């Protein structure tokens, strides 16, 4: 069924005269799958409607924040109540205490937390903190890892940058890139070699404990524990970027599942419930380096914004309800089982990497364990599937190397409809 997209196309035409590529983030440009992006008008629960009135079951969930689905009534009510008291003060508010307490209680590795307005700010600040605390210049990240668009992190980045085939961004100077060392995910030797070659110069290792930005790639047994040992042995900090995985794969994130305690954690997405919130936090002695207590400067007009805090507080309160993560798990298991059956019937190779309610469909029959095997998968096959599923009323990530998400409000009917749509899309 050919989608009627006239209004989207008109809006996109205008958008391209006003904003680079007509979007405010390249991840929305559909450059990785081809075609023109749809403009969304409304979301409710697990469904979204585009401006032409086409309805979709949504598995993008705004790239992860909407674990409770769109416009959750209790989150909306909390935001409305907050906004009636004023949008922003540039002064401390009780809401910040409340969300900080929820976050610190959920992450035993975090004695203190600092709120910012995006995951990028969280990653950027965590790096500066590691350099300030250790006095060392270099950082280690992983090929295919994405931690936001701070200069030092746009070196062999994953997510949008990788999908666009531009692992190094224009405008990132050689001086920035030289202090960023790149290792291979799930390859401890590649990290050890960097420590040996840069003795006493590495401030930190920043890692997505479950990679989400090269598609989902779980840590192999011993990988995170190995990073913990290497960083301790070399007096470097271990930073877990849990912007996607925090409150996603468990209330206490990947560090709860794998039992590895980082020195610093970055959070974002879910803790804002769809509003702009990021955070970084960790051991007391490390966080006391942060201004105004210590010498590492970091600031922000809308950091800890009370309206955004209200959305985050209500979201985390709802996620604390017993059984929520079991429900997410059973929904995700049902969905992946349906996908596997449909792909098997159509004799199309498929490898699903999944942890909890985040997953990626890789068009390959081979194991996907890191950036090289990710890039060996069939991106074009995914792009064709993406468009066919759209025609069938299912909205997947408009890029092969991203995660898709199940929310608490995806119903059995949604999952059955998605599996049926898959059969038709592959037919
Ligand atoms: P933001 O600045 O987009 O809030 O967060 C950056 C970031 C940091 N760390 C991780 C692990 C992330 O996944 C992200 C952002 N994720 C991408 C999608 N995978 C955001 C989509 C976009 O850029 O539009």
Coordinates of N, CA and C and ligand atoms in Angstrom, one line a residue, residues 24-28 62-63 117-121 123 146-149 159-160 208 212-213 241-245 266 268-269 277 401-403 405, ligand 1:
X24 N 17.0 18.5 12.5 CA 17.8 19.0 13.7 C 18.7 17.9 14.3
X25 N 18.7 16.7 13.6 CA 19.7 15.7 13.9 C 19.8 14.8 12.7
X26 N 21.0 14.5 12.3 CA 21.2 13.7 11.1 C 20.6 12.3 11.2
X27 N 20.4 11.8 12.5 CA 19.8 10.5 12.7 C 18.4 10.4 12.1
X28 N 17.8 11.6 12.0 CA 16.4 11.6 11.5 C 16.3 11.8 10.0
X62 N 11.5 7.5 20.1 CA 12.3 8.7 20.1 C 13.8 8.4 20.4
X63 N 14.2 7.3 19.9 CA 15.6 6.7 20.1 C 15.8 6.3 21.5
X117 N 21.7 18.9 29.9 CA 20.5 18.8 29.1 C 20.6 17.9 27.9
X118 N 21.6 17.0 27.8 CA 21.7 16.1 26.8 C 22.7 15.0 27.1
X119 N 22.6 13.9 26.4 CA 23.6 12.8 26.6 C 25.0 13.3 26.1
X120 N 25.0 14.2 25.1 CA 26.3 14.7 24.6 C 27.0 15.5 25.7
X121 N 26.2 16.3 26.4 CA 26.8 17.1 27.5 C 27.3 16.2 28.6
X123 N 28.4 13.1 28.2 CA 29.7 12.4 27.8 C 30.8 13.4 27.7
X146 N 29.3 5.4 20.3 CA 28.8 6.8 20.1 C 28.4 7.4 21.5
X147 N 29.0 8.5 21.8 CA 28.8 9.1 23.1 C 28.3 10.6 23.0
X148 N 27.7 10.9 21.8 CA 27.3 12.3 21.6 C 28.3 13.0 20.7
X149 N 28.1 14.2 20.3 CA 28.9 14.8 19.3 C 30.0 15.8 19.8
X159 N 26.8 5.2 15.5 CA 25.5 5.9 15.3 C 25.5 6.7 13.9
X160 N 24.9 7.9 13.9 CA 24.7 8.6 12.7 C 26.0 8.7 11.9
X208 N 30.0 2.1 25.9 CA 28.6 1.7 26.1 C 28.6 0.3 26.6
X212 N 24.8 0.2 21.7 CA 23.5 0.5 21.1 C 23.6 1.2 19.8
X213 N 24.8 1.8 19.6 CA 24.9 2.8 18.5 C 25.7 2.2 17.3
X241 N 28.9 4.7 29.6 CA 27.9 5.5 28.9 C 26.6 4.8 28.9
X242 N 25.7 5.0 29.8 CA 24.4 4.3 29.9 C 23.3 5.2 29.5
X243 N 23.6 6.1 28.6 CA 22.5 7.0 28.1 C 21.4 6.2 27.5
X244 N 21.7 5.1 26.8 CA 20.6 4.2 26.3 C 20.2 3.2 27.3
X245 N 21.2 2.6 27.9 CA 20.9 1.4 28.7 C 20.4 1.7 30.1
X266 N 27.3 7.9 32.6 CA 26.6 8.9 31.9 C 25.1 8.4 31.7
X268 N 20.9 9.6 30.2 CA 20.2 10.6 29.4 C 18.8 9.9 29.0
X269 N 18.2 10.4 28.0 CA 17.0 9.7 27.4 C 16.0 9.4 28.4
X277 N 17.1 15.9 29.2 CA 17.9 15.7 30.4 C 19.0 14.8 30.1
X401 N 22.2 0.7 11.8 CA 23.1 0.5 13.0 C 22.5 1.3 14.2
X402 N 21.3 1.0 14.5 CA 20.7 1.7 15.7 C 19.9 0.6 16.4
X403 N 19.4 0.9 17.6 CA 18.6 0.0 18.4 C 17.1 0.3 18.1
X405 N 13.3 -0.4 20.1 CA 12.9 -0.5 21.5 C 11.4 -0.9 21.7
Ligands
LIG1 P1 22.1 13.1 23.0 O1 23.1 14.3 22.9 O2 21.6 12.7 21.6 O3 21.0 13.3 24.0 O4 22.9 11.9 23.6 C1 24.1 11.5 22.9 C2 24.3 10.0 23.2 C3 25.2 9.6 24.1 N1 25.5 8.3 24.4 C4 24.8 7.3 23.8 C5 25.0 5.9 24.2 C6 23.8 7.7 22.9 O5 23.1 6.7 22.3 C7 23.5 9.0 22.5 C8 22.5 9.4 21.5 N2 21.9 8.4 20.7 C9 21.5 8.7 19.4 C10 20.8 7.5 18.7 N3 21.4 6.3 19.0 C11 20.6 9.9 19.4 C12 19.8 10.1 18.1 C13 20.2 11.5 17.5 O6 21.4 11.8 17.6 O7 19.3 12.1 17.0

